[in-house]
PDB file of C-alpha atoms in Angstrom:
ATOM      1  CA  UNK A   1       0.000   0.000   0.000  1.00  0.00           C
ATOM      2  CA  UNK A   2       1.394   3.406  -1.008  1.00  0.00           C
ATOM      3  CA  UNK A   3       0.603   6.869   0.337  1.00  0.00           C
ATOM      4  CA  UNK A   4       1.409  10.094  -1.451  1.00  0.00           C
ATOM      5  CA  UNK A   5       1.337  13.813  -0.802  1.00  0.00           C
ATOM      6  CA  UNK A   6       2.128  16.858  -2.903  1.00  0.00           C
ATOM      7  CA  UNK A   7       3.176  20.182  -1.434  1.00  0.00           C
ATOM      8  CA  UNK A   8       3.507  23.227  -3.638  1.00  0.00           C
ATOM      9  CA  UNK A   9       4.625  26.710  -2.611  1.00  0.00           C
ATOM     10  CA  UNK A  10       4.308  25.844   1.062  1.00  0.00           C
ATOM     11  CA  UNK A  11       0.826  24.306   0.865  1.00  0.00           C
ATOM     12  CA  UNK A  12      -0.590  20.787   0.790  1.00  0.00           C
ATOM     13  CA  UNK A  13      -2.351  20.657  -2.566  1.00  0.00           C
ATOM     14  CA  UNK A  14      -2.840  16.946  -3.232  1.00  0.00           C
ATOM     15  CA  UNK A  15      -2.971  13.717  -1.262  1.00  0.00           C
ATOM     16  CA  UNK A  16      -3.194   9.995  -2.073  1.00  0.00           C
ATOM     17  CA  UNK A  17      -2.765  10.503  -5.785  1.00  0.00           C
ATOM     18  CA  UNK A  18      -1.617   7.552  -7.936  1.00  0.00           C
ATOM     19  CA  UNK A  19       2.051   6.687  -7.733  1.00  0.00           C
ATOM     20  CA  UNK A  20       2.232   6.786 -11.521  1.00  0.00           C
ATOM     21  CA  UNK A  21       1.604  10.554 -11.408  1.00  0.00           C
ATOM     22  CA  UNK A  22       4.748  11.285  -9.399  1.00  0.00           C
ATOM     23  CA  UNK A  23       6.788  11.872 -12.538  1.00  0.00           C
ATOM     24  CA  UNK A  24       4.487  14.796 -13.360  1.00  0.00           C
ATOM     25  CA  UNK A  25       5.486  16.628 -10.173  1.00  0.00           C
ATOM     26  CA  UNK A  26       9.091  15.802  -9.284  1.00  0.00           C
ATOM     27  CA  UNK A  27      10.452  18.009 -12.065  1.00  0.00           C
ATOM     28  CA  UNK A  28       8.637  21.043 -10.649  1.00  0.00           C
ATOM     29  CA  UNK A  29      11.114  22.982  -8.407  1.00  0.00           C
ATOM     30  CA  UNK A  30       8.241  24.492  -6.409  1.00  0.00           C
ATOM     31  CA  UNK A  31       6.763  21.082  -5.600  1.00  0.00           C
ATOM     32  CA  UNK A  32       7.704  18.611  -2.866  1.00  0.00           C
ATOM     33  CA  UNK A  33       6.506  15.002  -3.124  1.00  0.00           C
ATOM     34  CA  UNK A  34       6.183  12.455  -0.349  1.00  0.00           C
ATOM     35  CA  UNK A  35       5.858   8.769  -1.181  1.00  0.00           C
ATOM     36  CA  UNK A  36       5.423   6.092   1.460  1.00  0.00           C
ATOM     37  CA  UNK A  37       5.747   2.363   0.768  1.00  0.00           C
ATOM     38  CA  UNK A  38       5.016  -0.352   3.325  1.00  0.00           C
ATOM     39  CA  UNK A  39       6.765  -3.696   2.799  1.00  0.00           C
ATOM     40  CA  UNK A  40       7.337  -3.069  -0.929  1.00  0.00           C
ATOM     41  CA  UNK A  41       8.265  -5.846  -3.304  1.00  0.00           C
ATOM     42  CA  UNK A  42      11.179  -5.877  -5.758  1.00  0.00           C
ATOM     43  CA  UNK A  43       9.010  -4.448  -8.540  1.00  0.00           C
ATOM     44  CA  UNK A  44       7.996  -1.416  -6.476  1.00  0.00           C
ATOM     45  CA  UNK A  45      11.563  -0.736  -5.396  1.00  0.00           C
ATOM     46  CA  UNK A  46      12.735  -1.035  -8.995  1.00  0.00           C
ATOM     47  CA  UNK A  47      10.045   1.440 -10.030  1.00  0.00           C
ATOM     48  CA  UNK A  48      11.065   4.139  -7.547  1.00  0.00           C
ATOM     49  CA  UNK A  49      14.735   3.466  -8.289  1.00  0.00           C
ATOM     50  CA  UNK A  50      14.158   4.219 -11.952  1.00  0.00           C
ATOM     51  CA  UNK A  51      11.819   7.148 -11.296  1.00  0.00           C
ATOM     52  CA  UNK A  52      14.113   8.962  -8.854  1.00  0.00           C
ATOM     53  CA  UNK A  53      17.498   7.716 -10.059  1.00  0.00           C
ATOM     54  CA  UNK A  54      18.352   5.998  -6.788  1.00  0.00           C
ATOM     55  CA  UNK A  55      21.674   4.309  -6.272  1.00  0.00           C
ATOM     56  CA  UNK A  56      21.637   0.507  -6.362  1.00  0.00           C
ATOM     57  CA  UNK A  57      23.388   0.214  -2.997  1.00  0.00           C
ATOM     58  CA  UNK A  58      20.810   2.468  -1.339  1.00  0.00           C
ATOM     59  CA  UNK A  59      17.967   0.406  -2.816  1.00  0.00           C
ATOM     60  CA  UNK A  60      19.647  -2.778  -1.580  1.00  0.00           C
ATOM     61  CA  UNK A  61      19.891  -1.319   1.936  1.00  0.00           C
ATOM     62  CA  UNK A  62      16.187  -0.433   1.786  1.00  0.00           C
ATOM     63  CA  UNK A  63      15.364  -3.993   0.730  1.00  0.00           C
ATOM     64  CA  UNK A  64      17.437  -5.684   3.446  1.00  0.00           C
ATOM     65  CA  UNK A  65      16.482  -5.596   7.107  1.00  0.00           C
ATOM     66  CA  UNK A  66      18.467  -4.809  10.250  1.00  0.00           C
ATOM     67  CA  UNK A  67      20.485  -1.946   8.828  1.00  0.00           C
ATOM     68  CA  UNK A  68      22.504   0.205  11.186  1.00  0.00           C
ATOM     69  CA  UNK A  69      21.050   3.717  11.697  1.00  0.00           C
ATOM     70  CA  UNK A  70      23.027   5.842   9.259  1.00  0.00           C
ATOM     71  CA  UNK A  71      23.013   8.593   6.655  1.00  0.00           C
ATOM     72  CA  UNK A  72      24.672   7.832   3.308  1.00  0.00           C
ATOM     73  CA  UNK A  73      25.303  10.501   0.719  1.00  0.00           C
ATOM     74  CA  UNK A  74      25.048   9.758  -3.024  1.00  0.00           C
ATOM     75  CA  UNK A  75      25.329  12.054  -6.024  1.00  0.00           C
ATOM     76  CA  UNK A  76      21.609  12.775  -6.478  1.00  0.00           C
ATOM     77  CA  UNK A  77      20.158  11.857  -3.112  1.00  0.00           C
ATOM     78  CA  UNK A  78      20.784  10.829   0.481  1.00  0.00           C
ATOM     79  CA  UNK A  79      19.787   7.594   2.178  1.00  0.00           C
ATOM     80  CA  UNK A  80      18.683   7.527   5.809  1.00  0.00           C
ATOM     81  CA  UNK A  81      18.095   4.437   7.936  1.00  0.00           C
ATOM     82  CA  UNK A  82      16.498   4.699  11.384  1.00  0.00           C
ATOM     83  CA  UNK A  83      14.329   2.838  13.891  1.00  0.00           C
ATOM     84  CA  UNK A  84      11.184   3.823  15.762  1.00  0.00           C
ATOM     85  CA  UNK A  85      10.799   2.284  19.227  1.00  0.00           C
ATOM     86  CA  UNK A  86       7.686   1.358  21.176  1.00  0.00           C
ATOM     87  CA  UNK A  87       7.500  -0.144  24.670  1.00  0.00           C
ATOM     88  CA  UNK A  88       5.049  -2.773  25.836  1.00  0.00           C
ATOM     89  CA  UNK A  89       3.142  -1.252  28.753  1.00  0.00           C
ATOM     90  CA  UNK A  90       2.916  -4.550  30.678  1.00  0.00           C
ATOM     91  CA  UNK A  91       6.176  -6.378  30.029  1.00  0.00           C
ATOM     92  CA  UNK A  92       8.412  -3.421  29.165  1.00  0.00           C
ATOM     93  CA  UNK A  93       9.729  -5.220  26.082  1.00  0.00           C
ATOM     94  CA  UNK A  94      11.052  -2.991  23.312  1.00  0.00           C
ATOM     95  CA  UNK A  95       9.806  -3.254  19.760  1.00  0.00           C
ATOM     96  CA  UNK A  96      11.769  -1.672  16.938  1.00  0.00           C
ATOM     97  CA  UNK A  97      10.339  -0.705  13.552  1.00  0.00           C
ATOM     98  CA  UNK A  98      12.805  -0.006  10.769  1.00  0.00           C
ATOM     99  CA  UNK A  99      12.320   2.727   8.186  1.00  0.00           C
ATOM    100  CA  UNK A 100      14.463   3.572   5.177  1.00  0.00           C
ATOM    101  CA  UNK A 101      14.314   7.074   3.725  1.00  0.00           C
ATOM    102  CA  UNK A 102      15.432   8.438   0.371  1.00  0.00           C
ATOM    103  CA  UNK A 103      15.956  12.200   0.388  1.00  0.00           C
ATOM    104  CA  UNK A 104      16.146  14.140  -2.886  1.00  0.00           C
ATOM    105  CA  UNK A 105      15.868  17.832  -3.612  1.00  0.00           C
ATOM    106  CA  UNK A 106      12.129  17.624  -4.275  1.00  0.00           C
ATOM    107  CA  UNK A 107      11.002  14.316  -2.800  1.00  0.00           C
ATOM    108  CA  UNK A 108      10.985  12.216   0.341  1.00  0.00           C
ATOM    109  CA  UNK A 109      10.459   8.457  -0.045  1.00  0.00           C
ATOM    110  CA  UNK A 110       9.865   6.430   3.116  1.00  0.00           C
ATOM    111  CA  UNK A 111      10.118   2.647   2.953  1.00  0.00           C
ATOM    112  CA  UNK A 112       8.753   0.835   5.981  1.00  0.00           C
ATOM    113  CA  UNK A 113       9.681  -2.814   6.506  1.00  0.00           C
ATOM    114  CA  UNK A 114       6.345  -3.526   8.244  1.00  0.00           C
ATOM    115  CA  UNK A 115       3.234  -1.745   9.476  1.00  0.00           C
ATOM    116  CA  UNK A 116       4.566  -1.395  13.040  1.00  0.00           C
ATOM    117  CA  UNK A 117       6.040   1.981  12.132  1.00  0.00           C
ATOM    118  CA  UNK A 118       3.192   4.429  12.804  1.00  0.00           C
ATOM    119  CA  UNK A 119       3.437   6.719   9.785  1.00  0.00           C
ATOM    120  CA  UNK A 120       0.160   8.396  10.783  1.00  0.00           C
ATOM    121  CA  UNK A 121       1.946   9.989  13.716  1.00  0.00           C
ATOM    122  CA  UNK A 122       4.525  11.432  11.342  1.00  0.00           C
ATOM    123  CA  UNK A 123       1.818  12.848   9.100  1.00  0.00           C
ATOM    124  CA  UNK A 124       0.138  14.359  12.163  1.00  0.00           C
ATOM    125  CA  UNK A 125       3.361  16.162  13.059  1.00  0.00           C
ATOM    126  CA  UNK A 126       3.597  17.578   9.550  1.00  0.00           C
ATOM    127  CA  UNK A 127       0.026  18.816   9.798  1.00  0.00           C
ATOM    128  CA  UNK A 128       0.692  20.364  13.218  1.00  0.00           C
ATOM    129  CA  UNK A 129       3.470  22.605  11.833  1.00  0.00           C
ATOM    130  CA  UNK A 130       2.025  24.107   8.627  1.00  0.00           C
ATOM    131  CA  UNK A 131       4.273  27.164   8.966  1.00  0.00           C
ATOM    132  CA  UNK A 132       7.326  24.986   8.186  1.00  0.00           C
ATOM    133  CA  UNK A 133       5.951  23.477   4.973  1.00  0.00           C
ATOM    134  CA  UNK A 134       7.580  26.221   2.918  1.00  0.00           C
ATOM    135  CA  UNK A 135      11.018  24.810   3.797  1.00  0.00           C
ATOM    136  CA  UNK A 136      10.518  21.817   1.515  1.00  0.00           C
ATOM    137  CA  UNK A 137      12.038  18.398   2.025  1.00  0.00           C
ATOM    138  CA  UNK A 138      13.889  19.545   5.144  1.00  0.00           C
ATOM    139  CA  UNK A 139      10.502  20.099   6.787  1.00  0.00           C
ATOM    140  CA  UNK A 140       9.412  16.518   6.004  1.00  0.00           C
ATOM    141  CA  UNK A 141      12.673  15.059   7.315  1.00  0.00           C
ATOM    142  CA  UNK A 142      12.327  17.114  10.484  1.00  0.00           C
ATOM    143  CA  UNK A 143       8.851  15.765  11.236  1.00  0.00           C
ATOM    144  CA  UNK A 144      10.019  12.203  10.651  1.00  0.00           C
ATOM    145  CA  UNK A 145      13.094  12.528  12.873  1.00  0.00           C
ATOM    146  CA  UNK A 146      11.155  14.383  15.549  1.00  0.00           C
ATOM    147  CA  UNK A 147       8.730  11.469  15.804  1.00  0.00           C
ATOM    148  CA  UNK A 148      11.532   8.878  15.888  1.00  0.00           C
ATOM    149  CA  UNK A 149      13.674  10.681  18.473  1.00  0.00           C
ATOM    150  CA  UNK A 150      10.700  11.428  20.721  1.00  0.00           C
ATOM    151  CA  UNK A 151       9.960   7.697  20.668  1.00  0.00           C
ATOM    152  CA  UNK A 152      13.530   6.991  21.760  1.00  0.00           C
ATOM    153  CA  UNK A 153      13.172   9.493  24.578  1.00  0.00           C
ATOM    154  CA  UNK A 154       9.877   7.963  25.726  1.00  0.00           C
ATOM    155  CA  UNK A 155      11.451   4.488  25.737  1.00  0.00           C
ATOM    156  CA  UNK A 156      14.357   5.702  27.862  1.00  0.00           C
ATOM    157  CA  UNK A 157      11.916   7.349  30.271  1.00  0.00           C
ATOM    158  CA  UNK A 158       9.910   4.136  30.579  1.00  0.00           C
ATOM    159  CA  UNK A 159      13.030   2.078  31.271  1.00  0.00           C
ATOM    160  CA  UNK A 160      14.141   4.608  33.869  1.00  0.00           C
ATOM    161  CA  UNK A 161      10.811   4.241  35.686  1.00  0.00           C
ATOM    162  CA  UNK A 162      11.117   0.461  35.626  1.00  0.00           C
ATOM    163  CA  UNK A 163      14.647   0.623  37.003  1.00  0.00           C
ATOM    164  CA  UNK A 164      13.427   2.798  39.888  1.00  0.00           C
ATOM    165  CA  UNK A 165      10.766   0.192  40.667  1.00  0.00           C
ATOM    166  CA  UNK A 166      13.460  -2.477  40.607  1.00  0.00           C
ATOM    167  CA  UNK A 167      15.601  -0.498  43.040  1.00  0.00           C
ATOM    168  CA  UNK A 168      12.710  -0.421  45.516  1.00  0.00           C
ATOM    169  CA  UNK A 169      12.545  -4.229  45.377  1.00  0.00           C
ATOM    170  CA  UNK A 170      16.274  -4.725  45.770  1.00  0.00           C
ATOM    171  CA  UNK A 171      16.269  -5.184  49.546  1.00  0.00           C
ATOM    172  CA  UNK A 172      13.069  -7.204  49.809  1.00  0.00           C
ATOM    173  CA  UNK A 173      13.641 -10.559  51.503  1.00  0.00           C
ATOM    174  CA  UNK A 174      10.888 -12.657  49.947  1.00  0.00           C
ATOM    175  CA  UNK A 175      11.959 -15.388  47.537  1.00  0.00           C
ATOM    176  CA  UNK A 176       9.574 -14.103  44.867  1.00  0.00           C
ATOM    177  CA  UNK A 177      11.000 -10.587  45.113  1.00  0.00           C
ATOM    178  CA  UNK A 178      14.559 -11.887  44.883  1.00  0.00           C
ATOM    179  CA  UNK A 179      13.745 -13.944  41.807  1.00  0.00           C
ATOM    180  CA  UNK A 180      11.862 -10.999  40.263  1.00  0.00           C
ATOM    181  CA  UNK A 181      14.845  -8.670  40.759  1.00  0.00           C
ATOM    182  CA  UNK A 182      17.174 -11.120  39.072  1.00  0.00           C
ATOM    183  CA  UNK A 183      14.861 -11.742  36.115  1.00  0.00           C
ATOM    184  CA  UNK A 184      13.832  -8.133  35.567  1.00  0.00           C
ATOM    185  CA  UNK A 185      17.358  -6.775  35.866  1.00  0.00           C
ATOM    186  CA  UNK A 186      18.482  -9.198  33.166  1.00  0.00           C
ATOM    187  CA  UNK A 187      15.552  -8.210  30.917  1.00  0.00           C
ATOM    188  CA  UNK A 188      16.266  -4.515  31.446  1.00  0.00           C
ATOM    189  CA  UNK A 189      19.893  -5.025  30.560  1.00  0.00           C
ATOM    190  CA  UNK A 190      18.887  -6.722  27.288  1.00  0.00           C
ATOM    191  CA  UNK A 191      16.460  -3.895  26.464  1.00  0.00           C
ATOM    192  CA  UNK A 192      19.102  -1.279  27.140  1.00  0.00           C
ATOM    193  CA  UNK A 193      21.566  -3.047  24.853  1.00  0.00           C
ATOM    194  CA  UNK A 194      18.953  -3.014  22.059  1.00  0.00           C
ATOM    195  CA  UNK A 195      18.078   0.597  22.776  1.00  0.00           C
ATOM    196  CA  UNK A 196      21.713   1.659  22.724  1.00  0.00           C
ATOM    197  CA  UNK A 197      22.223   0.119  19.278  1.00  0.00           C
ATOM    198  CA  UNK A 198      19.378   2.272  17.962  1.00  0.00           C
ATOM    199  CA  UNK A 199      19.892   5.516  19.880  1.00  0.00           C
ATOM    200  CA  UNK A 200      23.660   5.931  19.819  1.00  0.00           C
ATOM    201  CA  UNK A 201      24.131   6.101  16.005  1.00  0.00           C
ATOM    202  CA  UNK A 202      21.370   8.732  15.729  1.00  0.00           C
ATOM    203  CA  UNK A 203      23.776  11.318  17.096  1.00  0.00           C
ATOM    204  CA  UNK A 204      25.947  10.912  14.018  1.00  0.00           C
ATOM    205  CA  UNK A 205      22.906  10.855  11.718  1.00  0.00           C
ATOM    206  CA  UNK A 206      21.457  14.156  12.946  1.00  0.00           C
ATOM    207  CA  UNK A 207      24.890  15.740  13.106  1.00  0.00           C
ATOM    208  CA  UNK A 208      25.469  14.807   9.465  1.00  0.00           C
ATOM    209  CA  UNK A 209      22.126  16.312   8.441  1.00  0.00           C
ATOM    210  CA  UNK A 210      23.214  19.599   9.971  1.00  0.00           C
ATOM    211  CA  UNK A 211      26.104  19.839   7.517  1.00  0.00           C
ATOM    212  CA  UNK A 212      25.514  22.760   5.204  1.00  0.00           C
ATOM    213  CA  UNK A 213      27.042  21.050   2.181  1.00  0.00           C
ATOM    214  CA  UNK A 214      24.164  18.532   2.072  1.00  0.00           C
ATOM    215  CA  UNK A 215      21.647  21.345   1.461  1.00  0.00           C
ATOM    216  CA  UNK A 216      18.886  19.389   3.226  1.00  0.00           C
ATOM    217  CA  UNK A 217      18.453  21.750   6.165  1.00  0.00           C
ATOM    218  CA  UNK A 218      18.204  25.444   5.331  1.00  0.00           C
ATOM    219  CA  UNK A 219      18.976  28.207   7.798  1.00  0.00           C
ATOM    220  CA  UNK A 220      15.427  28.716   9.223  1.00  0.00           C
ATOM    221  CA  UNK A 221      15.209  24.992  10.059  1.00  0.00           C
ATOM    222  CA  UNK A 222      18.551  24.896  11.898  1.00  0.00           C
ATOM    223  CA  UNK A 223      17.067  25.632  15.363  1.00  0.00           C
ATOM    224  CA  UNK A 224      14.534  22.816  14.927  1.00  0.00           C
ATOM    225  CA  UNK A 225      17.244  20.319  14.003  1.00  0.00           C
ATOM    226  CA  UNK A 226      19.404  21.572  16.850  1.00  0.00           C
ATOM    227  CA  UNK A 227      16.497  20.767  19.164  1.00  0.00           C
ATOM    228  CA  UNK A 228      16.340  17.230  17.765  1.00  0.00           C
ATOM    229  CA  UNK A 229      20.106  16.903  18.186  1.00  0.00           C
ATOM    230  CA  UNK A 230      19.773  18.003  21.818  1.00  0.00           C
ATOM    231  CA  UNK A 231      17.129  15.312  22.403  1.00  0.00           C
ATOM    232  CA  UNK A 232      19.379  12.723  20.766  1.00  0.00           C
ATOM    233  CA  UNK A 233      22.270  13.667  23.051  1.00  0.00           C
ATOM    234  CA  UNK A 234      20.065  13.527  26.132  1.00  0.00           C
ATOM    235  CA  UNK A 235      18.642  10.143  25.133  1.00  0.00           C
ATOM    236  CA  UNK A 236      22.159   8.821  24.473  1.00  0.00           C
ATOM    237  CA  UNK A 237      23.548  10.038  27.785  1.00  0.00           C
ATOM    238  CA  UNK A 238      20.474   8.796  29.618  1.00  0.00           C
ATOM    239  CA  UNK A 239      20.819   5.361  28.035  1.00  0.00           C
ATOM    240  CA  UNK A 240      24.455   5.129  29.088  1.00  0.00           C
ATOM    241  CA  UNK A 241      23.610   6.128  32.670  1.00  0.00           C
ATOM    242  CA  UNK A 242      20.792   3.558  32.799  1.00  0.00           C
ATOM    243  CA  UNK A 243      23.197   0.833  31.692  1.00  0.00           C
ATOM    244  CA  UNK A 244      25.443   1.774  34.610  1.00  0.00           C
ATOM    245  CA  UNK A 245      22.451   1.739  36.958  1.00  0.00           C
ATOM    246  CA  UNK A 246      21.352  -1.727  35.847  1.00  0.00           C
ATOM    247  CA  UNK A 247      24.911  -3.002  36.210  1.00  0.00           C
ATOM    248  CA  UNK A 248      25.019  -1.495  39.695  1.00  0.00           C
ATOM    249  CA  UNK A 249      21.681  -3.139  40.564  1.00  0.00           C
ATOM    250  CA  UNK A 250      22.926  -6.537  39.407  1.00  0.00           C
ATOM    251  CA  UNK A 251      26.156  -6.163  41.383  1.00  0.00           C
ATOM    252  CA  UNK A 252      24.288  -4.896  44.444  1.00  0.00           C
ATOM    253  CA  UNK A 253      21.864  -7.804  44.196  1.00  0.00           C
ATOM    254  CA  UNK A 254      24.760 -10.264  44.204  1.00  0.00           C
ATOM    255  CA  UNK A 255      26.315  -8.461  47.170  1.00  0.00           C
ATOM    256  CA  UNK A 256      23.023  -8.490  49.079  1.00  0.00           C
ATOM    257  CA  UNK A 257      22.537 -12.183  48.385  1.00  0.00           C
ATOM    258  CA  UNK A 258      26.108 -12.857  49.504  1.00  0.00           C
ATOM    259  CA  UNK A 259      25.563 -10.902  52.712  1.00  0.00           C
ATOM    260  CA  UNK A 260      22.333 -12.781  53.388  1.00  0.00           C
ATOM    261  CA  UNK A 261      24.110 -16.071  52.821  1.00  0.00           C
ATOM    262  CA  UNK A 262      26.894 -15.045  55.215  1.00  0.00           C
ATOM    263  CA  UNK A 263      24.287 -14.087  57.822  1.00  0.00           C
ATOM    264  CA  UNK A 264      22.556 -17.433  57.435  1.00  0.00           C
ATOM    265  CA  UNK A 265      25.841 -19.313  57.708  1.00  0.00           C
ATOM    266  CA  UNK A 266      26.730 -17.295  60.791  1.00  0.00           C
ATOM    267  CA  UNK A 267      23.448 -18.194  62.470  1.00  0.00           C
ATOM    268  CA  UNK A 268      23.718 -21.854  61.478  1.00  0.00           C
ATOM    269  CA  UNK A 269      27.275 -22.034  62.806  1.00  0.00           C
ATOM    270  CA  UNK A 270      26.282 -20.359  66.069  1.00  0.00           C
ATOM    271  CA  UNK A 271      23.426 -22.789  66.683  1.00  0.00           C
ATOM    272  CA  UNK A 272      25.695 -25.697  65.720  1.00  0.00           C
ATOM    273  CA  UNK A 273      28.178 -24.509  68.372  1.00  0.00           C
ATOM    274  CA  UNK A 274      25.436 -24.390  70.995  1.00  0.00           C
ATOM    275  CA  UNK A 275      24.188 -27.863  70.040  1.00  0.00           C
ATOM    276  CA  UNK A 276      27.750 -29.186  70.231  1.00  0.00           C
ATOM    277  CA  UNK A 277      27.862 -28.513  73.991  1.00  0.00           C
ATOM    278  CA  UNK A 278      25.198 -31.061  75.055  1.00  0.00           C
ATOM    279  CA  UNK A 279      26.519 -33.435  72.428  1.00  0.00           C
ATOM    280  CA  UNK A 280      30.019 -33.285  73.953  1.00  0.00           C
ATOM    281  CA  UNK A 281      28.793 -33.603  77.544  1.00  0.00           C
ATOM    282  CA  UNK A 282      26.404 -36.476  76.898  1.00  0.00           C
ATOM    283  CA  UNK A 283      29.076 -38.167  74.845  1.00  0.00           C
ATOM    284  CA  UNK A 284      31.540 -37.847  77.693  1.00  0.00           C
ATOM    285  CA  UNK A 285      29.104 -39.270  80.247  1.00  0.00           C
ATOM    286  CA  UNK A 286      28.190 -42.031  77.871  1.00  0.00           C
ATOM    287  CA  UNK A 287      31.607 -43.681  78.178  1.00  0.00           C
ATOM    288  CA  UNK A 288      31.659 -47.289  79.409  1.00  0.00           C
ATOM    289  CA  UNK A 289      34.337 -46.485  82.053  1.00  0.00           C
ATOM    290  CA  UNK A 290      33.972 -45.173  85.618  1.00  0.00           C
ATOM    291  CA  UNK A 291      34.159 -41.350  85.953  1.00  0.00           C
ATOM    292  CA  UNK A 292      33.218 -38.874  88.692  1.00  0.00           C
ATOM    293  CA  UNK A 293      29.517 -39.295  89.357  1.00  0.00           C
ATOM    294  CA  UNK A 294      29.299 -42.665  87.572  1.00  0.00           C
ATOM    295  CA  UNK A 295      26.135 -44.469  88.645  1.00  0.00           C
ATOM    296  CA  UNK A 296      25.223 -41.559  90.942  1.00  0.00           C
ATOM    297  CA  UNK A 297      22.257 -39.221  90.831  1.00  0.00           C
ATOM    298  CA  UNK A 298      24.418 -36.144  91.294  1.00  0.00           C
ATOM    299  CA  UNK A 299      26.422 -37.143  88.182  1.00  0.00           C
ATOM    300  CA  UNK A 300      23.276 -36.854  86.076  1.00  0.00           C
ATOM    301  CA  UNK A 301      22.409 -33.519  87.662  1.00  0.00           C
ATOM    302  CA  UNK A 302      25.962 -32.238  87.098  1.00  0.00           C
ATOM    303  CA  UNK A 303      25.932 -33.155  83.402  1.00  0.00           C
ATOM    304  CA  UNK A 304      22.492 -31.611  82.932  1.00  0.00           C
ATOM    305  CA  UNK A 305      23.538 -28.428  84.729  1.00  0.00           C
ATOM    306  CA  UNK A 306      26.745 -28.162  82.698  1.00  0.00           C
ATOM    307  CA  UNK A 307      24.754 -28.568  79.469  1.00  0.00           C
ATOM    308  CA  UNK A 308      22.291 -25.830  80.404  1.00  0.00           C
ATOM    309  CA  UNK A 309      24.869 -23.382  81.769  1.00  0.00           C
ATOM    310  CA  UNK A 310      27.353 -23.699  78.909  1.00  0.00           C
ATOM    311  CA  UNK A 311      24.603 -23.532  76.280  1.00  0.00           C
ATOM    312  CA  UNK A 312      23.174 -20.400  77.950  1.00  0.00           C
ATOM    313  CA  UNK A 313      26.631 -18.791  78.076  1.00  0.00           C
ATOM    314  CA  UNK A 314      27.190 -19.466  74.369  1.00  0.00           C
ATOM    315  CA  UNK A 315      23.699 -18.201  73.469  1.00  0.00           C
ATOM    316  CA  UNK A 316      24.146 -14.940  75.387  1.00  0.00           C
ATOM    317  CA  UNK A 317      27.631 -14.442  73.944  1.00  0.00           C
ATOM    318  CA  UNK A 318      26.474 -15.029  70.365  1.00  0.00           C
ATOM    319  CA  UNK A 319      23.411 -12.844  70.898  1.00  0.00           C
ATOM    320  CA  UNK A 320      25.564  -9.937  72.091  1.00  0.00           C
ATOM    321  CA  UNK A 321      27.700 -10.262  68.959  1.00  0.00           C
ATOM    322  CA  UNK A 322      24.542 -10.390  66.826  1.00  0.00           C
ATOM    323  CA  UNK A 323      25.447 -13.810  65.477  1.00  0.00           C
ATOM    324  CA  UNK A 324      21.977 -15.229  66.129  1.00  0.00           C
TER     325      UNK A 324
END
């Protein structure tokens, strides 16, 4: 399914016109064309390649999945690859949606790998800033990047909230809480690794778009792209700090578990020491040889008294040292 738009002299004049009519507008210097393709086949990619004179390597990158976020410059156009991110509200799992973008002087072609990329949100951003339409293709690229980067920022914010919840559970003693901390910290670490692969290269992408020799961003649009670049930097730095926080949580969790194990071993050892006293005394009096008090009532009372007194002394001593 293809979507089209035609802007002329700073106004939206046509929408959802046939793709075959694009050739009638791209030669007009006052016109800007947007073409969106979702999961296109080889024939559709070959058609736009011929129509817009796209480089074969750029078309190949648009056809293949899992490209690194980047901006490639060719003689007649630029090729942009980026990822939109959404977060599952219940599980916190990240979902990435890849988009490939061809940027020419008078046209913007977006190629989505699947319908998960919400192009309607991008269109809504274009419609919300009609005063920027007069800046041509740079305006369309700005709306697209603004949507993508805001999604990155929202994902980082969501992960930050989940990490704070995990920190509150870190010192809980229940077995379920301990298991939950271990599982969720591992899942958060995986999500942050995926997020970093998407967010970090965007700094280079936006920085390259700001180069004046590309002639994509004109002077009035510079502040808007600088704002996007600022959001990219903040998202990047935030992602790096969250990775450190998750690493710290995992290390702290191991330390806490080690301390709890040491406390348990200390208590077990203390009780074993107390139990060893009656064991030693009864073992001594259980010898089959005469000893003081052998066969006498006072011998039994002496052994019982020694067991109680020594056990009490050990218990009080260990209690004072907070070993039990």
